[in-house]
Amino acid sequence: MAPFQYIERPSPFSTKGGKTLPVFAVTPAHVETGTLEPLALDWAKKAGFKAEPGSVLLIPTADAHVGGALFGLGANPSENPYLTGKLARALPAGEWHVETAPLTANRLLLGYGLGAYSFDRYRSERVTEPRLLIPQDADAADIKRQIAGVFLARDLINTPANDMSPADLEAAVRRLAEHYKAEVSVITGDELIEKNFPLVHAVGRASTVAPRLIEMRWGKKGHRKVTLVGKGVSFDTGGLDIKPASSMLLMKKDMGGAANVLGLALMIMDAKLKVDLHVVIPAVENAIAGNAFRPGDVYKSRKGLTVQIDNTDAEGRLILADALSYADAEEPELLIDMATLTGAARVALGPDLPPFFTDDEDLAHALAEASLEVDDPLWRLPLHKGYERMLKAHIADLTNAPSGGMAGAITAALFLKRFVSPGRRWAHFDIFGWSQTERAHSPVGGEAQAIRALYRYLQAGTD
């Protein structure tokens, strides 16, 4: 069975034999020392090809057709592990194979596949893309599921809010679940009050689309119990503490945590990992209406802790608080939450390096190793206990928005920690979920972050 696709698109790979055009992936040393076949070497020298990172030079045939291509890796290919993603956007349409490359087949294939992504759902014209022959020594099935998981996250984030409401996000979960024979249950609207999800209801009640808690379950009881919680704010106006217009432009991506845990869930289910998987997504729109929650309001959370609302634009931690309390009660062996939570995380580490928080030293070490192994960057930030004092509120147990603006990513993580049992193997990921600039393996737009590292960590623990 092929991996799930949220948006159907042709595969960037070819499995058929027959005539394919060669790509020579080379370093400057290959050109300088003449370790290319004569036709390619002669053309490279005539064209002054320096094999700079990501450079492409088409090789003509004697009758002026395309006969192949040279692809520059630069002097240190390891510095650009997914540089082959540029090939997917630089080669003309056709069937290609890599003739030479100082890269592993898996790395070459994953880079090319990730770079082949495009989001053309709303475009009237679609471009025919090149296809790359899968090398025989590549783990094609695993590469394809990783690409599918990344593409799912990107597709969901890139979809505008008018087509990605809480109801649309539920529909996406149902489609994914149907593909892998998982079970879905949903608590919607005022039923959230009856079932004790008061913070999810408070944040989402002003929208014309009802808030909801979406659950997906897959796997076998008795296997390692893994729970993934993803922030699903389909659009964030900031609520009554409204954002300026410029800050709202990317707020369709505020469900990036949900998109990423669904991408990770796809990888887990497609690989048939031996886990008892539970996915929890609080899905809301933080809208403005007469019944919107207000600054100064106080709400009792699912756990019983009261929260003073000091900023309605700090809504993500509120819905995650109820979702984490619910998920934690089932005592999972591993609890992961992902959220586009704070601007402070971006100030600290920038858009491409997502921080994670955990008190579990073994988990932190294992995640760091997995991150390096698959070149999916992560960086641990501390759950500094000294900052817990910042969470104190005037008339409630906690504030959702500590004053002063200092250590915002840490205080947000400490807030979430209050809703997870002590000793639980838990990690919180504060992701950006967006590529601001085009990179070899990704265009500008929605992005999967940390899920390939998490997938590798889970693979290692269930082999």
PDB file of C-alpha atoms in Angstrom, residues 170-324:
ATOM      1  CA  GLU A 170     -10.976  16.816  11.392  1.00  0.00           C
ATOM      2  CA  ALA A 171     -11.739  15.677   7.838  1.00  0.00           C
ATOM      3  CA  ALA A 172      -7.996  15.409   7.113  1.00  0.00           C
ATOM      4  CA  VAL A 173      -7.511  13.242  10.212  1.00  0.00           C
ATOM      5  CA  ARG A 174     -10.394  11.014   9.148  1.00  0.00           C
ATOM      6  CA  ARG A 175      -8.894  10.532   5.686  1.00  0.00           C
ATOM      7  CA  LEU A 176      -5.497   9.628   7.162  1.00  0.00           C
ATOM      8  CA  ALA A 177      -7.138   7.246   9.629  1.00  0.00           C
ATOM      9  CA  GLU A 178      -9.169   5.543   6.915  1.00  0.00           C
ATOM     10  CA  HIS A 179      -6.019   4.895   4.888  1.00  0.00           C
ATOM     11  CA  TYR A 180      -4.328   3.128   7.807  1.00  0.00           C
ATOM     12  CA  LYS A 181      -7.433   1.649   9.442  1.00  0.00           C
ATOM     13  CA  ALA A 182      -7.126   3.800  12.561  1.00  0.00           C
ATOM     14  CA  GLU A 183     -10.019   4.871  14.783  1.00  0.00           C
ATOM     15  CA  VAL A 184     -11.188   8.481  15.125  1.00  0.00           C
ATOM     16  CA  SER A 185     -13.397  10.098  17.742  1.00  0.00           C
ATOM     17  CA  VAL A 186     -14.307  13.772  18.067  1.00  0.00           C
ATOM     18  CA  ILE A 187     -15.776  15.928  20.851  1.00  0.00           C
ATOM     19  CA  THR A 188     -17.347  19.055  19.352  1.00  0.00           C
ATOM     20  CA  GLY A 189     -18.796  22.388  20.496  1.00  0.00           C
ATOM     21  CA  ASP A 190     -20.628  22.546  23.821  1.00  0.00           C
ATOM     22  CA  GLU A 191     -19.913  18.857  24.333  1.00  0.00           C
ATOM     23  CA  LEU A 192     -16.413  20.038  25.281  1.00  0.00           C
ATOM     24  CA  ILE A 193     -17.899  21.589  28.421  1.00  0.00           C
ATOM     25  CA  GLU A 194     -19.807  18.397  29.247  1.00  0.00           C
ATOM     26  CA  LYS A 195     -16.652  16.296  28.767  1.00  0.00           C
ATOM     27  CA  ASN A 196     -14.461  18.716  30.764  1.00  0.00           C
ATOM     28  CA  PHE A 197     -12.343  20.485  28.145  1.00  0.00           C
ATOM     29  CA  PRO A 198     -13.127  24.039  29.303  1.00  0.00           C
ATOM     30  CA  LEU A 199     -10.031  25.753  27.936  1.00  0.00           C
ATOM     31  CA  VAL A 200     -10.449  24.274  24.443  1.00  0.00           C
ATOM     32  CA  HIS A 201     -14.045  25.469  24.453  1.00  0.00           C
ATOM     33  CA  ALA A 202     -13.206  28.959  25.751  1.00  0.00           C
ATOM     34  CA  VAL A 203     -10.575  29.614  23.088  1.00  0.00           C
ATOM     35  CA  GLY A 204     -12.644  28.308  20.175  1.00  0.00           C
ATOM     36  CA  ARG A 205     -16.211  29.281  21.015  1.00  0.00           C
ATOM     37  CA  ALA A 206     -16.181  32.655  19.168  1.00  0.00           C
ATOM     38  CA  SER A 207     -15.628  31.018  15.783  1.00  0.00           C
ATOM     39  CA  THR A 208     -18.463  30.161  13.421  1.00  0.00           C
ATOM     40  CA  VAL A 209     -16.832  26.701  13.183  1.00  0.00           C
ATOM     41  CA  ALA A 210     -17.161  24.836  16.476  1.00  0.00           C
ATOM     42  CA  PRO A 211     -14.023  23.940  18.432  1.00  0.00           C
ATOM     43  CA  ARG A 212     -13.292  20.252  18.846  1.00  0.00           C
ATOM     44  CA  LEU A 213     -10.962  17.671  20.325  1.00  0.00           C
ATOM     45  CA  ILE A 214      -9.883  15.181  17.660  1.00  0.00           C
ATOM     46  CA  GLU A 215      -8.491  11.777  18.611  1.00  0.00           C
ATOM     47  CA  MET A 216      -6.946   9.066  16.476  1.00  0.00           C
ATOM     48  CA  ARG A 217      -5.918   5.643  17.780  1.00  0.00           C
ATOM     49  CA  TRP A 218      -3.883   2.997  15.974  1.00  0.00           C
ATOM     50  CA  GLY A 219      -1.802  -0.007  16.874  1.00  0.00           C
ATOM     51  CA  LYS A 220      -1.931  -2.873  19.297  1.00  0.00           C
ATOM     52  CA  LYS A 221      -2.576  -2.732  23.018  1.00  0.00           C
ATOM     53  CA  GLY A 222       0.453  -3.940  24.920  1.00  0.00           C
ATOM     54  CA  HIS A 223       2.925  -2.284  22.575  1.00  0.00           C
ATOM     55  CA  ARG A 224       4.784   0.831  23.652  1.00  0.00           C
ATOM     56  CA  LYS A 225       2.170   3.505  24.332  1.00  0.00           C
ATOM     57  CA  VAL A 226       3.066   6.677  22.408  1.00  0.00           C
ATOM     58  CA  THR A 227       0.881   9.791  22.524  1.00  0.00           C
ATOM     59  CA  LEU A 228       1.258  12.760  20.199  1.00  0.00           C
ATOM     60  CA  VAL A 229      -0.480  16.050  20.986  1.00  0.00           C
ATOM     61  CA  GLY A 230      -0.590  18.807  18.361  1.00  0.00           C
ATOM     62  CA  LYS A 231      -1.763  22.410  18.608  1.00  0.00           C
ATOM     63  CA  GLY A 232      -4.522  22.874  16.035  1.00  0.00           C
ATOM     64  CA  VAL A 233      -5.309  26.598  15.886  1.00  0.00           C
ATOM     65  CA  SER A 234      -6.600  26.854  12.330  1.00  0.00           C
ATOM     66  CA  PHE A 235      -6.282  30.641  12.362  1.00  0.00           C
ATOM     67  CA  ASP A 236      -5.147  32.999  15.098  1.00  0.00           C
ATOM     68  CA  THR A 237      -6.403  36.571  15.091  1.00  0.00           C
ATOM     69  CA  GLY A 238      -4.979  37.014  18.561  1.00  0.00           C
ATOM     70  CA  GLY A 239      -8.522  37.202  19.889  1.00  0.00           C
ATOM     71  CA  LEU A 240      -9.559  40.432  21.623  1.00  0.00           C
ATOM     72  CA  ASP A 241      -5.853  41.170  22.076  1.00  0.00           C
ATOM     73  CA  ILE A 242      -5.857  41.341  18.296  1.00  0.00           C
ATOM     74  CA  LYS A 243      -2.681  40.968  16.266  1.00  0.00           C
ATOM     75  CA  PRO A 244      -1.633  43.701  13.833  1.00  0.00           C
ATOM     76  CA  ALA A 245      -2.366  42.895  10.195  1.00  0.00           C
ATOM     77  CA  SER A 246       1.264  42.062   9.389  1.00  0.00           C
ATOM     78  CA  SER A 247       1.356  39.466  12.172  1.00  0.00           C
ATOM     79  CA  MET A 248      -1.767  37.739  10.865  1.00  0.00           C
ATOM     80  CA  LEU A 249      -0.377  37.029   7.401  1.00  0.00           C
ATOM     81  CA  LEU A 250       1.062  33.623   8.369  1.00  0.00           C
ATOM     82  CA  MET A 251      -1.493  32.663  10.991  1.00  0.00           C
ATOM     83  CA  LYS A 252      -2.903  29.895   8.813  1.00  0.00           C
ATOM     84  CA  LYS A 253       0.211  28.045  10.007  1.00  0.00           C
ATOM     85  CA  ASP A 254      -0.845  28.123  13.663  1.00  0.00           C
ATOM     86  CA  MET A 255      -2.071  24.553  13.295  1.00  0.00           C
ATOM     87  CA  GLY A 256       1.482  23.529  12.408  1.00  0.00           C
ATOM     88  CA  GLY A 257       1.808  21.430  15.563  1.00  0.00           C
ATOM     89  CA  ALA A 258      -1.201  19.351  14.536  1.00  0.00           C
ATOM     90  CA  ALA A 259       0.129  19.092  10.972  1.00  0.00           C
ATOM     91  CA  ASN A 260       3.484  17.848  12.208  1.00  0.00           C
ATOM     92  CA  VAL A 261       2.137  15.209  14.599  1.00  0.00           C
ATOM     93  CA  LEU A 262      -0.062  13.926  11.764  1.00  0.00           C
ATOM     94  CA  GLY A 263       2.977  13.720   9.496  1.00  0.00           C
ATOM     95  CA  LEU A 264       4.799  11.764  12.205  1.00  0.00           C
ATOM     96  CA  ALA A 265       1.750   9.546  12.733  1.00  0.00           C
ATOM     97  CA  LEU A 266       1.747   8.755   9.008  1.00  0.00           C
ATOM     98  CA  MET A 267       5.356   7.574   9.206  1.00  0.00           C
ATOM     99  CA  ILE A 268       4.648   5.461  12.286  1.00  0.00           C
ATOM    100  CA  MET A 269       1.571   3.787  10.811  1.00  0.00           C
ATOM    101  CA  ASP A 270       3.058   3.286   7.351  1.00  0.00           C
ATOM    102  CA  ALA A 271       6.130   1.622   8.878  1.00  0.00           C
ATOM    103  CA  LYS A 272       3.889  -0.514  11.115  1.00  0.00           C
ATOM    104  CA  LEU A 273       6.010   0.347  14.143  1.00  0.00           C
ATOM    105  CA  LYS A 274       5.145  -1.675  17.236  1.00  0.00           C
ATOM    106  CA  VAL A 275       3.476   1.121  19.156  1.00  0.00           C
ATOM    107  CA  ASP A 276       0.072   1.803  20.659  1.00  0.00           C
ATOM    108  CA  LEU A 277      -0.435   5.207  19.057  1.00  0.00           C
ATOM    109  CA  HIS A 278      -2.747   7.912  20.382  1.00  0.00           C
ATOM    110  CA  VAL A 279      -2.994  11.286  18.600  1.00  0.00           C
ATOM    111  CA  VAL A 280      -4.789  14.189  20.313  1.00  0.00           C
ATOM    112  CA  ILE A 281      -5.500  17.455  18.495  1.00  0.00           C
ATOM    113  CA  PRO A 282      -7.386  20.345  20.106  1.00  0.00           C
ATOM    114  CA  ALA A 283      -8.691  22.169  17.013  1.00  0.00           C
ATOM    115  CA  VAL A 284      -9.994  25.729  17.288  1.00  0.00           C
ATOM    116  CA  GLU A 285     -10.056  29.073  15.548  1.00  0.00           C
ATOM    117  CA  ASN A 286      -9.075  31.978  17.801  1.00  0.00           C
ATOM    118  CA  ALA A 287     -11.704  34.365  16.461  1.00  0.00           C
ATOM    119  CA  ILE A 288     -13.400  37.556  17.655  1.00  0.00           C
ATOM    120  CA  ALA A 289     -17.097  37.795  18.485  1.00  0.00           C
ATOM    121  CA  GLY A 290     -19.353  38.849  21.338  1.00  0.00           C
ATOM    122  CA  ASN A 291     -18.720  35.564  23.152  1.00  0.00           C
ATOM    123  CA  ALA A 292     -14.927  35.596  22.768  1.00  0.00           C
ATOM    124  CA  PHE A 293     -12.900  34.958  25.902  1.00  0.00           C
ATOM    125  CA  ARG A 294     -11.487  38.152  27.418  1.00  0.00           C
ATOM    126  CA  PRO A 295      -8.348  39.478  29.103  1.00  0.00           C
ATOM    127  CA  GLY A 296      -8.874  39.130  32.845  1.00  0.00           C
ATOM    128  CA  ASP A 297     -11.158  36.098  32.603  1.00  0.00           C
ATOM    129  CA  VAL A 298     -10.360  33.112  34.813  1.00  0.00           C
ATOM    130  CA  TYR A 299     -11.087  29.530  33.750  1.00  0.00           C
ATOM    131  CA  LYS A 300     -10.708  26.228  35.541  1.00  0.00           C
ATOM    132  CA  SER A 301      -8.721  23.783  33.400  1.00  0.00           C
ATOM    133  CA  ARG A 302      -9.423  20.094  32.945  1.00  0.00           C
ATOM    134  CA  LYS A 303      -6.787  19.374  35.591  1.00  0.00           C
ATOM    135  CA  GLY A 304      -8.471  21.704  38.076  1.00  0.00           C
ATOM    136  CA  LEU A 305      -5.824  24.436  38.009  1.00  0.00           C
ATOM    137  CA  THR A 306      -7.301  27.879  37.412  1.00  0.00           C
ATOM    138  CA  VAL A 307      -5.826  30.058  34.675  1.00  0.00           C
ATOM    139  CA  GLN A 308      -5.999  33.844  34.505  1.00  0.00           C
ATOM    140  CA  ILE A 309      -6.164  35.145  30.922  1.00  0.00           C
ATOM    141  CA  ASP A 310      -3.690  37.996  30.685  1.00  0.00           C
ATOM    142  CA  ASN A 311      -3.429  37.829  26.885  1.00  0.00           C
ATOM    143  CA  THR A 312      -5.909  36.177  24.518  1.00  0.00           C
ATOM    144  CA  ASP A 313      -3.064  35.789  21.999  1.00  0.00           C
ATOM    145  CA  ALA A 314      -1.439  33.214  24.286  1.00  0.00           C
ATOM    146  CA  GLU A 315      -4.171  30.735  23.404  1.00  0.00           C
ATOM    147  CA  GLY A 316      -2.119  27.766  22.220  1.00  0.00           C
ATOM    148  CA  ARG A 317      -0.917  26.802  25.682  1.00  0.00           C
ATOM    149  CA  LEU A 318      -4.523  26.912  26.920  1.00  0.00           C
ATOM    150  CA  ILE A 319      -5.854  24.318  24.496  1.00  0.00           C
ATOM    151  CA  LEU A 320      -2.718  22.210  24.939  1.00  0.00           C
ATOM    152  CA  ALA A 321      -3.186  22.280  28.719  1.00  0.00           C
ATOM    153  CA  ASP A 322      -6.531  20.455  28.501  1.00  0.00           C
ATOM    154  CA  ALA A 323      -5.243  18.112  25.784  1.00  0.00           C
ATOM    155  CA  LEU A 324      -2.093  17.228  27.759  1.00  0.00           C
TER     156      LEU A 324
END
